[in-house]
Short mmCIF file of N, CA and C in Angstrom, two decimals:
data_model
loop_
_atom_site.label_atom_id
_atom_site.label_comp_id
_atom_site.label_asym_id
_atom_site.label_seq_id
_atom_site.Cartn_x
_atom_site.Cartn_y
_atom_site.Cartn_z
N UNK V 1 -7.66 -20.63 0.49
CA UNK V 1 -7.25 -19.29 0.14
C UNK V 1 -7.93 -18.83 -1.14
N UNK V 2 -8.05 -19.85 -1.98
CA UNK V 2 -8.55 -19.35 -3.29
C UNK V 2 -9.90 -18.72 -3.45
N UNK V 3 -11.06 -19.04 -2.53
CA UNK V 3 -12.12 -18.90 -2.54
C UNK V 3 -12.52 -17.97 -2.10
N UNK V 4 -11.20 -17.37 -1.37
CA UNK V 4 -11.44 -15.20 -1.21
C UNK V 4 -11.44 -14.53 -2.32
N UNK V 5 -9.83 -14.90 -3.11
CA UNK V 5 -9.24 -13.98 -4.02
C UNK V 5 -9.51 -13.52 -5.11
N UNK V 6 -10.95 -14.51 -5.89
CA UNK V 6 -10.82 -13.49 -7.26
C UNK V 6 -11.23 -12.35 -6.96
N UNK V 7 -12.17 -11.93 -5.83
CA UNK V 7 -12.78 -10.59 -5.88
C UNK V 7 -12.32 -9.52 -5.77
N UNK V 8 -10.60 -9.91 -5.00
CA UNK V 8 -9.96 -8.51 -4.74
C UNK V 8 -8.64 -8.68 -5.84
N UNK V 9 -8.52 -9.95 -6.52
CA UNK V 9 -7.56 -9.42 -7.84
C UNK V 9 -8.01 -9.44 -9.22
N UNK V 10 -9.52 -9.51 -9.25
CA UNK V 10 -9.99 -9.38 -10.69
C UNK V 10 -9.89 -10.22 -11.55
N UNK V 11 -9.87 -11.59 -11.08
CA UNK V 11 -10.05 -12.51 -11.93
C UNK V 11 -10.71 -13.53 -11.24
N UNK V 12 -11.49 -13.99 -12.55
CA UNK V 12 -12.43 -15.09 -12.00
C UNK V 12 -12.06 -16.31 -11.56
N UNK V 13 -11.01 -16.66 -12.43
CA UNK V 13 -10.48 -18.19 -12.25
C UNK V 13 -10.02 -18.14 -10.82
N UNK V 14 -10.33 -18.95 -10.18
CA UNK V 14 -9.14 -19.17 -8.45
C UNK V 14 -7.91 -19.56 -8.43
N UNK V 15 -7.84 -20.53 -9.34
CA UNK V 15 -6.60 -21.29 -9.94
C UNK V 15 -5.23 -19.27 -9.67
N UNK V 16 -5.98 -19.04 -11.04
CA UNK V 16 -5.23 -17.74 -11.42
C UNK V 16 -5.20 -16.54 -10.53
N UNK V 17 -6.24 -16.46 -10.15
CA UNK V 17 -6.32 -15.33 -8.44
C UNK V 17 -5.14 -15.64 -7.88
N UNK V 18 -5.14 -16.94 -7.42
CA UNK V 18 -3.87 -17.56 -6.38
C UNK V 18 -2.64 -17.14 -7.32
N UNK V 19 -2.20 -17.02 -8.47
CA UNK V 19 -1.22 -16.68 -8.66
C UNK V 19 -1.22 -15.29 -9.01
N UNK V 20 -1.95 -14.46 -9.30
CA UNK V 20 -2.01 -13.15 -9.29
C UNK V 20 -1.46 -12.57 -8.50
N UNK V 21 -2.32 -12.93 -6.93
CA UNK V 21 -1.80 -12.59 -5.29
C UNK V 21 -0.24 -12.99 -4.75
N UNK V 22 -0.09 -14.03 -5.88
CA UNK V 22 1.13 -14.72 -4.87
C UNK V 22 2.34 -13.73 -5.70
N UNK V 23 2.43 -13.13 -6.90
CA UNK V 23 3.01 -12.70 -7.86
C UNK V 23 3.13 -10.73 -7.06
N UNK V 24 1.62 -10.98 -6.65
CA UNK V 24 2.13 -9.16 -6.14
C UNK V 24 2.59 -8.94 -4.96
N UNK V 25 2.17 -10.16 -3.96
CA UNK V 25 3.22 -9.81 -2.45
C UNK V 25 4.27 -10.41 -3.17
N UNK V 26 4.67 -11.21 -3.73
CA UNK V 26 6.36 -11.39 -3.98
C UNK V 26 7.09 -9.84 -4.64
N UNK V 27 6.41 -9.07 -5.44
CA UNK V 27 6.75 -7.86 -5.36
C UNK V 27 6.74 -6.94 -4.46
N UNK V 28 5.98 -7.24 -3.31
CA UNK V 28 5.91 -5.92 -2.26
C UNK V 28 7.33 -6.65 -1.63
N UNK V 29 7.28 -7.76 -1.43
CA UNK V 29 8.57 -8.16 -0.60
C UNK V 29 10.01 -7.94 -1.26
N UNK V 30 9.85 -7.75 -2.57
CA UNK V 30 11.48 -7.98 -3.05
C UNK V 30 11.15 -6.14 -3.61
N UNK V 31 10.20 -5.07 -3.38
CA UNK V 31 10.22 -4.15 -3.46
C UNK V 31 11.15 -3.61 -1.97
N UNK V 32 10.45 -3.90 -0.86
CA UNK V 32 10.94 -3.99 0.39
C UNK V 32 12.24 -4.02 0.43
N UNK V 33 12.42 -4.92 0.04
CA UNK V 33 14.13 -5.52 0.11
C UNK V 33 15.19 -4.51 -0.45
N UNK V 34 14.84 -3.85 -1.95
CA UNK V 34 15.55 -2.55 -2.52
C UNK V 34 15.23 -1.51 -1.59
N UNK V 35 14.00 -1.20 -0.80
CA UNK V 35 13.93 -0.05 -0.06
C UNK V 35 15.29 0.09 1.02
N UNK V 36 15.44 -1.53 1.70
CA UNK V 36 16.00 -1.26 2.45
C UNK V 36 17.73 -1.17 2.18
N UNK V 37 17.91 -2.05 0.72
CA UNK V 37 19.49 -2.24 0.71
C UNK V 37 19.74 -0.80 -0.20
N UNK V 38 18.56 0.35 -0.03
CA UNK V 38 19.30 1.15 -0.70
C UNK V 38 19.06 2.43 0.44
N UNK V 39 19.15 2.19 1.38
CA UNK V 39 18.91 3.14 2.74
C UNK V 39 17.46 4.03 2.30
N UNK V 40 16.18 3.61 1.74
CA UNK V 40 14.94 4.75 2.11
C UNK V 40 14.46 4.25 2.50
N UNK V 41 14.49 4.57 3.86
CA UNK V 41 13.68 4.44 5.11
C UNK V 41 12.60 5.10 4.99
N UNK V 42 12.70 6.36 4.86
CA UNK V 42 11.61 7.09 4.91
C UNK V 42 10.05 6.22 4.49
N UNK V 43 10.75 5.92 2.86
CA UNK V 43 9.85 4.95 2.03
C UNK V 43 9.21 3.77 2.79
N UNK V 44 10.41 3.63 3.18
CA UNK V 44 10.26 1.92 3.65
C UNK V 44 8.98 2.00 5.10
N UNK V 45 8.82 3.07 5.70
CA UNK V 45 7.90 2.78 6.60
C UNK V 45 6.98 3.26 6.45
N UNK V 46 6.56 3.96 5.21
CA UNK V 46 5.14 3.81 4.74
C UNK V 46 4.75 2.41 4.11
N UNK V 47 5.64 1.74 4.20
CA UNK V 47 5.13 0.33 4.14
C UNK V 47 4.27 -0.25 5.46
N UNK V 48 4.19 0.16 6.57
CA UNK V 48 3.74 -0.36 7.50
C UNK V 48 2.47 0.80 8.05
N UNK V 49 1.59 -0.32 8.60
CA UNK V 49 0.22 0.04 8.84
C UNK V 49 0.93 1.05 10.51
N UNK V 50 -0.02 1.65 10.54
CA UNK V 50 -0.24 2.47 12.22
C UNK V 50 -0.07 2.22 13.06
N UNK V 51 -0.54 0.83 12.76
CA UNK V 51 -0.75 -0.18 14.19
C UNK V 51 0.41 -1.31 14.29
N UNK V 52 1.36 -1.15 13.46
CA UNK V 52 2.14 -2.39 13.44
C UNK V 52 2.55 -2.54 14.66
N UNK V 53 3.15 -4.46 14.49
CA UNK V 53 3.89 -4.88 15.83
C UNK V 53 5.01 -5.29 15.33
N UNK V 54 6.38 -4.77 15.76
CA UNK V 54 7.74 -5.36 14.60
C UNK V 54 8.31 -6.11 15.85
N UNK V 55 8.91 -6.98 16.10
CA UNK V 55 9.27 -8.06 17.06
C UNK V 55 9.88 -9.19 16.26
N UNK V 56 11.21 -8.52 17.04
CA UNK V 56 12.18 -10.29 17.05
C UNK V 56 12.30 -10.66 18.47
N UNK V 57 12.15 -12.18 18.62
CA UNK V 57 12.18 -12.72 19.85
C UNK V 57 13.72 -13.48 20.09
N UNK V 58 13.63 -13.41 21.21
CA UNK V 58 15.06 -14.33 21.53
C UNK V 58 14.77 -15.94 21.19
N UNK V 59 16.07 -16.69 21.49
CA UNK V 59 15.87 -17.75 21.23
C UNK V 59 16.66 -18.53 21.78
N UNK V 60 16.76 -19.70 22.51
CA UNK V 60 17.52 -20.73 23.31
C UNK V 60 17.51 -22.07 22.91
N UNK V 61 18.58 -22.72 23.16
CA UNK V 61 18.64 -24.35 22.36
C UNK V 61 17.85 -24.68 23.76
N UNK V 62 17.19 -25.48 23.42
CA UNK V 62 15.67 -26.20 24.19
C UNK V 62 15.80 -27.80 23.94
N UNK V 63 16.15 -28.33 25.24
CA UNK V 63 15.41 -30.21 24.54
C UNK V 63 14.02 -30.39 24.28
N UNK V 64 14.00 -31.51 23.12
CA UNK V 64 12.56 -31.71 22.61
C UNK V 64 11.50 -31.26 23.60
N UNK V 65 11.60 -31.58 24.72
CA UNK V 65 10.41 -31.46 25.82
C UNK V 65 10.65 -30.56 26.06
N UNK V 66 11.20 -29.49 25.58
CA UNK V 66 10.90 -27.75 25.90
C UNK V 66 11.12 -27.37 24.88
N UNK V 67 10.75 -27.76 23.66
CA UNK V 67 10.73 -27.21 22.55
C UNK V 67 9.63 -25.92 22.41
N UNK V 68 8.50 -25.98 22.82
CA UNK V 68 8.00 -24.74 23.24
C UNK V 68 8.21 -23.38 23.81
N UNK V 69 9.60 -23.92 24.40
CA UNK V 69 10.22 -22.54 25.25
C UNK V 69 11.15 -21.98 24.62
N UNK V 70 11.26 -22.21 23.20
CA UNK V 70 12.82 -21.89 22.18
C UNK V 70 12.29 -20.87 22.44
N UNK V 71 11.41 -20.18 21.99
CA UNK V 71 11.55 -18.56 21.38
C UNK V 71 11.03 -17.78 22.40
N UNK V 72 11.34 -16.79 22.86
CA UNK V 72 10.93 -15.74 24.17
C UNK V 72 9.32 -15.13 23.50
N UNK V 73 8.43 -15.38 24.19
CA UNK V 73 7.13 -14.91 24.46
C UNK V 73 6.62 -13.04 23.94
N UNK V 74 5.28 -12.71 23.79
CA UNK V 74 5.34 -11.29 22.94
C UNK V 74 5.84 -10.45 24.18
N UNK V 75 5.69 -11.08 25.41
CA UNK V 75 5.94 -10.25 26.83
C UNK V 75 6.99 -10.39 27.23
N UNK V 76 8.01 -11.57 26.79
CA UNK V 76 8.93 -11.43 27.69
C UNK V 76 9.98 -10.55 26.61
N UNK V 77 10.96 -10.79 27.26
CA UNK V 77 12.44 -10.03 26.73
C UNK V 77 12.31 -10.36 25.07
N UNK V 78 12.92 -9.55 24.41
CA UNK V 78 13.56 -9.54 23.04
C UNK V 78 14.14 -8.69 22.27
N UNK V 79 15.05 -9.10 20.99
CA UNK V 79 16.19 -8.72 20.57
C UNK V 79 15.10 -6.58 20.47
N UNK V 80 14.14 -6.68 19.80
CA UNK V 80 13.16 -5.39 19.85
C UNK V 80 11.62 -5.78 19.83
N UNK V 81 11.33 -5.02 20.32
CA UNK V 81 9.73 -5.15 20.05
C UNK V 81 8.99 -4.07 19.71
N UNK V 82 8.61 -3.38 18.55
CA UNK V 82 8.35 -2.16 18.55
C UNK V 82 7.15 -1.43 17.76
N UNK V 83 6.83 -0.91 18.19
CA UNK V 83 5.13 -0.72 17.11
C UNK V 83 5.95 0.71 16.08
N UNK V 84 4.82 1.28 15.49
CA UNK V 84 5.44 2.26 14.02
C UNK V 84 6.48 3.39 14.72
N UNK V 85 5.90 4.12 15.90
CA UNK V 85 6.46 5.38 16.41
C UNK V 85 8.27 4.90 16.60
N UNK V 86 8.44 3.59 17.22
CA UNK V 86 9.92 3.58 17.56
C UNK V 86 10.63 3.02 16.40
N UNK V 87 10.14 2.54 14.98
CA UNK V 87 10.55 2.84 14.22
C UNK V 87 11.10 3.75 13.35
N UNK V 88 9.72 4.77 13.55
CA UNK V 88 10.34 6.19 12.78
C UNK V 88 11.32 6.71 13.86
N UNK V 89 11.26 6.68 14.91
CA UNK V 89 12.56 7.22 15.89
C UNK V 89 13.91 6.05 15.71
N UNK V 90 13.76 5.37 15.54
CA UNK V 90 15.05 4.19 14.84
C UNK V 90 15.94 5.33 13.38
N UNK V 91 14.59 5.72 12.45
CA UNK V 91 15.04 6.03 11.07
C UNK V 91 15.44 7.28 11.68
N UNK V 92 14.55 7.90 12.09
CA UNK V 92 15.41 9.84 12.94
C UNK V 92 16.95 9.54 13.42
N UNK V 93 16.84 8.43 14.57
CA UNK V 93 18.14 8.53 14.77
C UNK V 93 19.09 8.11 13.96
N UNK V 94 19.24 7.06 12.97
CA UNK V 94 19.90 6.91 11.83
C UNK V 94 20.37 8.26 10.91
N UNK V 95 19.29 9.13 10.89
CA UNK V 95 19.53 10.58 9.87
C UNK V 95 20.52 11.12 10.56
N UNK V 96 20.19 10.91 12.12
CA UNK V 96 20.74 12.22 12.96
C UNK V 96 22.24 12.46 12.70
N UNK V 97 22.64 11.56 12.28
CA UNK V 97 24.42 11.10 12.68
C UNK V 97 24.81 11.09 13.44
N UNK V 98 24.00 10.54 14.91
CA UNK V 98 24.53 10.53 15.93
C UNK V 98 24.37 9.15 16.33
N UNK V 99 24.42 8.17 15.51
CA UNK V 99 24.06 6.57 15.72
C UNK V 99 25.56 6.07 14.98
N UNK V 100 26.27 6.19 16.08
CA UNK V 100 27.77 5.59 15.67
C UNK V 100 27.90 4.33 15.50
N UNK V 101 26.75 3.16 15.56
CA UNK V 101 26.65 2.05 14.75
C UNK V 101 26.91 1.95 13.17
N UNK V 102 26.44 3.25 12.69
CA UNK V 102 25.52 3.58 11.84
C UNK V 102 26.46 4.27 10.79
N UNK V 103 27.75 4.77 11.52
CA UNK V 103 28.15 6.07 10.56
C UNK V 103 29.92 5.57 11.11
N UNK V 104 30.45 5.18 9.38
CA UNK V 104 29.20 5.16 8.13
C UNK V 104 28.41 4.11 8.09
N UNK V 105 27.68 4.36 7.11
CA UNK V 105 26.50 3.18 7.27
C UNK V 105 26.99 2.02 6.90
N UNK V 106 26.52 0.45 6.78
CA UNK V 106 26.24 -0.77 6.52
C UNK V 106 25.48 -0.60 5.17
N UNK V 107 26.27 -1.33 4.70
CA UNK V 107 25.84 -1.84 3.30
C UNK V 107 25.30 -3.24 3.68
N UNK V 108 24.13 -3.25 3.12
CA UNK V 108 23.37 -4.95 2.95
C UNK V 108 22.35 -5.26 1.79
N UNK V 109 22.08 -6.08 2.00
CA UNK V 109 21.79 -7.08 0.71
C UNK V 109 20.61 -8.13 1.90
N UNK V 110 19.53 -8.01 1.49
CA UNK V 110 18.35 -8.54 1.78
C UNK V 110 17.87 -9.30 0.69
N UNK V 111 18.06 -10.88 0.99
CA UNK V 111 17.60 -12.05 -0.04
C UNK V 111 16.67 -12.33 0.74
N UNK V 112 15.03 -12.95 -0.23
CA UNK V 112 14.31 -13.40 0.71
C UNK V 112 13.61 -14.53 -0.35
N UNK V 113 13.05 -15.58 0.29
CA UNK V 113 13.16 -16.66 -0.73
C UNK V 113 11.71 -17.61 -0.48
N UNK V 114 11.32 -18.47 -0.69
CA UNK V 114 10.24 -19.43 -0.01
C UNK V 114 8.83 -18.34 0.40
N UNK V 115 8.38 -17.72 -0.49
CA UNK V 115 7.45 -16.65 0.42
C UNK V 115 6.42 -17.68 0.08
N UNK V 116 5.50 -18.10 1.38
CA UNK V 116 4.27 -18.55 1.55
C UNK V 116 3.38 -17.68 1.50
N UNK V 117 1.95 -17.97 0.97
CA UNK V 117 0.88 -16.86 1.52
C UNK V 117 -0.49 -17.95 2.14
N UNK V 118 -0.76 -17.36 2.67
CA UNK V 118 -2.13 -17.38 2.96
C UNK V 118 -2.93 -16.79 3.41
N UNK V 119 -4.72 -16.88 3.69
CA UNK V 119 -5.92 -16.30 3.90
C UNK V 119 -5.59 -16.11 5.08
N UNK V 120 -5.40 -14.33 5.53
CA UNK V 120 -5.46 -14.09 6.77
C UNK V 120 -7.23 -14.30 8.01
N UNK V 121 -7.17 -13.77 9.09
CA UNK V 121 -8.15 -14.01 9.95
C UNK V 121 -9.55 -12.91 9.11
N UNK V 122 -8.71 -12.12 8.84
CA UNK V 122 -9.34 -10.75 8.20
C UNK V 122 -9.64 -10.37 6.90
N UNK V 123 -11.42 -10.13 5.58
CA UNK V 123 -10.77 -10.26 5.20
C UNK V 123 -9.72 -9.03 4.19
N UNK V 124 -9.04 -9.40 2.97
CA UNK V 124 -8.23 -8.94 2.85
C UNK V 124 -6.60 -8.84 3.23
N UNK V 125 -6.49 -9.58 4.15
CA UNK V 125 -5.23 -9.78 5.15
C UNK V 125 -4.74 -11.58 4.80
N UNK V 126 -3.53 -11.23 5.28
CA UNK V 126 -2.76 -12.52 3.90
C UNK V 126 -1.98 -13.06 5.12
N UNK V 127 -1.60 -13.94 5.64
CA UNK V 127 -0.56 -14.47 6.40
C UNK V 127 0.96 -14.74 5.56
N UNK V 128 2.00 -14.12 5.55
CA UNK V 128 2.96 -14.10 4.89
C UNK V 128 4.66 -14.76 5.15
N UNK V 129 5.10 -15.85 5.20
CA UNK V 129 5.61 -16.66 5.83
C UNK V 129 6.87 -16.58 4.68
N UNK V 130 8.36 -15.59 5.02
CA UNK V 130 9.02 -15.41 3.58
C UNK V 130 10.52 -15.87 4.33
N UNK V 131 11.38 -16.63 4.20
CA UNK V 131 13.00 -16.95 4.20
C UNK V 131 13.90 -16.04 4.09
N UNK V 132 14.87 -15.64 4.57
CA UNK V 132 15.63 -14.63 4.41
C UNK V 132 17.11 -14.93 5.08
N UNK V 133 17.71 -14.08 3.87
CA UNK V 133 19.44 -13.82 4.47
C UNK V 133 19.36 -12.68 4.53
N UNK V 134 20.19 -12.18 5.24
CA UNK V 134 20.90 -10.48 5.77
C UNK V 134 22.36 -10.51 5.54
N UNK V 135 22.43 -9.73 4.37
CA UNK V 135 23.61 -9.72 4.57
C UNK V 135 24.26 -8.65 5.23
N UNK V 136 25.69 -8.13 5.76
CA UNK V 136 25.94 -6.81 6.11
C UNK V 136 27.53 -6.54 6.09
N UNK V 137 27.74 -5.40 5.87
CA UNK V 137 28.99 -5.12 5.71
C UNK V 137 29.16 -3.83 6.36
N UNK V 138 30.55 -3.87 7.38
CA UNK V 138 30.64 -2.36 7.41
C UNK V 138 32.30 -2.24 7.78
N UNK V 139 32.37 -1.23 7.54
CA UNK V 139 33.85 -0.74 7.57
C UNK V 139 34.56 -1.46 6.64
N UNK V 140 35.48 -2.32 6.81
CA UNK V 140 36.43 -2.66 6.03
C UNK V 140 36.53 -4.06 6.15
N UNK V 141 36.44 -4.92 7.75
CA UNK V 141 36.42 -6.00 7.34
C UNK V 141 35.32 -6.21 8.72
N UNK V 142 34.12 -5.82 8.85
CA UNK V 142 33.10 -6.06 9.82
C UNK V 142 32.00 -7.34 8.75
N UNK V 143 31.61 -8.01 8.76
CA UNK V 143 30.57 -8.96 7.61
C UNK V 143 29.73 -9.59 8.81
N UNK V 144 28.02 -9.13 8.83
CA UNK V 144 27.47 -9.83 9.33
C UNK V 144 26.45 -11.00 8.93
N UNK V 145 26.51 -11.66 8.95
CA UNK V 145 25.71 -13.10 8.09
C UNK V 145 24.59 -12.99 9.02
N UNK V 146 22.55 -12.56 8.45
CA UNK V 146 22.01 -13.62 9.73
C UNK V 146 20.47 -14.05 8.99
N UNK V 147 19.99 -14.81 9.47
CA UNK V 147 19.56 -15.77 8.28
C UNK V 147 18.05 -16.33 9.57
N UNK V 148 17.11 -16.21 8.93
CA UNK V 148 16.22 -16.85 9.68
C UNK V 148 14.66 -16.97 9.04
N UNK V 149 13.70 -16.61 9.38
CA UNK V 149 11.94 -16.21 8.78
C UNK V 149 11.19 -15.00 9.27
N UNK V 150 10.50 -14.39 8.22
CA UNK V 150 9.47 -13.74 8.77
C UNK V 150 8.76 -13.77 8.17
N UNK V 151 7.50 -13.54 9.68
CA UNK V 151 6.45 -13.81 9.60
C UNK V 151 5.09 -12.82 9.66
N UNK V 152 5.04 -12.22 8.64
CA UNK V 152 4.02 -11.30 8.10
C UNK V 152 3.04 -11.08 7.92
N UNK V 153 1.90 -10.08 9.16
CA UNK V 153 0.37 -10.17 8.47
C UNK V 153 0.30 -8.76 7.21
N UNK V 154 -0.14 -9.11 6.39
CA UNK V 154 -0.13 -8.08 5.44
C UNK V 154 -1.73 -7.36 5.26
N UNK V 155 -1.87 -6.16 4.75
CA UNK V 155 -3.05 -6.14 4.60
C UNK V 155 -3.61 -5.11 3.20
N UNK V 156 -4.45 -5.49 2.57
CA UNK V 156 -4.24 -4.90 1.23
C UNK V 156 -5.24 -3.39 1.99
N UNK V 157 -4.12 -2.41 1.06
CA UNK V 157 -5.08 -1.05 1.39
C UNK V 157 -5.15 -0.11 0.07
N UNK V 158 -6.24 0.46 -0.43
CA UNK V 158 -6.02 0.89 -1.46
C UNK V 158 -5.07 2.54 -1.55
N UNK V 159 -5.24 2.79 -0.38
CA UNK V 159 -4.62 3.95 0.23
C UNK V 159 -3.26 4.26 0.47
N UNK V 160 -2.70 2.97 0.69
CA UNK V 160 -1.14 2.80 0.40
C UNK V 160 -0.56 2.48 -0.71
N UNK V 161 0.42 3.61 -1.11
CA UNK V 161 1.02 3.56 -2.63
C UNK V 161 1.48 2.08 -3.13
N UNK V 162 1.57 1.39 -2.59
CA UNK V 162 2.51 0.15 -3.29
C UNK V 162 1.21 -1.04 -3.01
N UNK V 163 0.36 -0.68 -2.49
CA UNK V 163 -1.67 -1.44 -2.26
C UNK V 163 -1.37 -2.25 -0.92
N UNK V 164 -0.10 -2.06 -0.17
CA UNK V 164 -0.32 -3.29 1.02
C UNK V 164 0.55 -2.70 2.27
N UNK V 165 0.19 -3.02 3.24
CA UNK V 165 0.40 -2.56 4.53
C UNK V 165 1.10 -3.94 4.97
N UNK V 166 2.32 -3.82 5.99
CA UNK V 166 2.51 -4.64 6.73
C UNK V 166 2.42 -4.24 8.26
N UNK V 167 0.88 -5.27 8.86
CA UNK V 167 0.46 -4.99 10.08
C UNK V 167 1.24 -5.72 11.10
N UNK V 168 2.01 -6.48 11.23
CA UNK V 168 2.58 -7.52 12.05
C UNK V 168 3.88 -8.37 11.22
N UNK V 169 4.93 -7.92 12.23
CA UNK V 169 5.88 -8.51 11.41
C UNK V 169 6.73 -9.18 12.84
N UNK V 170 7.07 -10.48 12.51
CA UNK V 170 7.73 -11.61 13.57
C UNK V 170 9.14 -12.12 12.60
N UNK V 171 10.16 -11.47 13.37
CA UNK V 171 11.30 -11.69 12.51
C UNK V 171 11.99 -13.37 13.68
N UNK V 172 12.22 -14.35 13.30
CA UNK V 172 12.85 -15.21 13.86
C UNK V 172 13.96 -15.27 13.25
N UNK V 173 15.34 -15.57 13.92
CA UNK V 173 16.41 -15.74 13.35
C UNK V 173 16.88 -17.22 13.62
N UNK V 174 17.91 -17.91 13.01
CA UNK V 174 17.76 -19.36 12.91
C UNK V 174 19.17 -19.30 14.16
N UNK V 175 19.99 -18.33 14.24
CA UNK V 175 21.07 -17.99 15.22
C UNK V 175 20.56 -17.89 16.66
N UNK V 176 21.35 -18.62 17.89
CA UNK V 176 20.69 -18.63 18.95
C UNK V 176 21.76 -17.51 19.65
N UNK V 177 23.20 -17.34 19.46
CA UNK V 177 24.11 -16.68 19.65
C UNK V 177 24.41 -15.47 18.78
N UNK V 178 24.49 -14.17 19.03
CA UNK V 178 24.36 -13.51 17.42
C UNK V 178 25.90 -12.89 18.11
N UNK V 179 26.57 -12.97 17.21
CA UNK V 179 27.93 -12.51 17.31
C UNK V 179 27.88 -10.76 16.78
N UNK V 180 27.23 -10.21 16.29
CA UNK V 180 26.73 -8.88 15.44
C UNK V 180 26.97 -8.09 16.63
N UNK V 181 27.99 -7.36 16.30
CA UNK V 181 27.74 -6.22 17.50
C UNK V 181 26.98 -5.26 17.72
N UNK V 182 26.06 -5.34 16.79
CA UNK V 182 24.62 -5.00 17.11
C UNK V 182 23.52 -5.13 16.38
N UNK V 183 22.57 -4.49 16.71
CA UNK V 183 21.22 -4.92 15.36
C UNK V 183 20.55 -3.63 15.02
N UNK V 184 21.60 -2.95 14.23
CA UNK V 184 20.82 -1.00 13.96
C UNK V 184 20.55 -1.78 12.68
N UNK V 185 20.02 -2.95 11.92
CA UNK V 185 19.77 -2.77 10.85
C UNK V 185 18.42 -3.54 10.84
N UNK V 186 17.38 -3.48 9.35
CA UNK V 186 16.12 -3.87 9.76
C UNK V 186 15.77 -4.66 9.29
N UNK V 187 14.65 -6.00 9.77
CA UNK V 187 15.12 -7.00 9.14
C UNK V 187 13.50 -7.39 7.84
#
């Protein structure tokens, strides 16, 4: 990884590149995190490139010898799968007040912890591997706990206010059963 980075964070050392980079996606991510536990959406999806792919997959307890088959495929079924447009129609219908999940809203609290990086395929593009709790609250005594990884291609743009795009985002949850009576919230 090091042997990309001084050129796009301005320092020579690699040693120090690597922590430069690792220091500003840990800010886009725990920037992220206030976007979302403070409802701007709007904000929050100029975080994402044009082309994004947002996808959580299902998941099944599997014996070792089908350990390959835990998580549902980019084709088959899952919890969403959705590129930018059905996002911003996610955030429309949230405004609308007609998303009775929604209203009133969920209060949450997005911890995210362990963020890995590395040299994406592309360059400029970071593979982003970050831990997370969800927390959620609604009504009076609704509390949803859900806890799992995502898995992030990022991509630096100078064009986006905060310098980084998220092109691909793979939310896994560590829950094979989700008791949540639903999932209007984002992960």
């Amino acid at each position: 990884m090091t042997s990309q980075l001084h050129d796009h964070v301005g320092v020579s050392d690699p040693f120090l590149a690597e922590i430069v980079l690792q220091h500003e996606i840990e800010k886009f991510v725990y920037l992220e995190a206030l976007m979302l536990d403070d409802r701007r959406f709007e904000e929050w999806l100029d975080l994402f490139s044009d082309d994004v792919h947002y996808w959580m997959p299902t998941r099944s307890v599997r014996y070792e010898r089908e350990a390959h088959k835990e998580h549902s495929a980019p084709d088959e079924v899952a919890h969403f799968d959705e590129n930018k447009r059905g996002l911003e129609e996610r955030v429309t219908r949230l405004r609308s007040g007609m998303a009775w999940a929604e209203d009133p809203p969920s209060r949450t609290r997005h911890l995210f912890t362990n963020v890995m990086v590395e040299a994406g395929d592309e360059p400029d593009s970071y593979q982003v591997r970050t831990n997370f709790l969800l927390y959620r609250g609604r009504l009076q005594r609704e509390v949803d706990i859900f806890v799992g990884v995502r898995e992030d291609l990022l991509r630096r743009s100078p064009e986006a206010e905060h310098g980084w795009l998220v092109a691909r985002r793979k939310v896994t949850l560590d829950q094979t059963v989700l008791l949540a009576k639903n999932l209007s919230v984002f992960f």
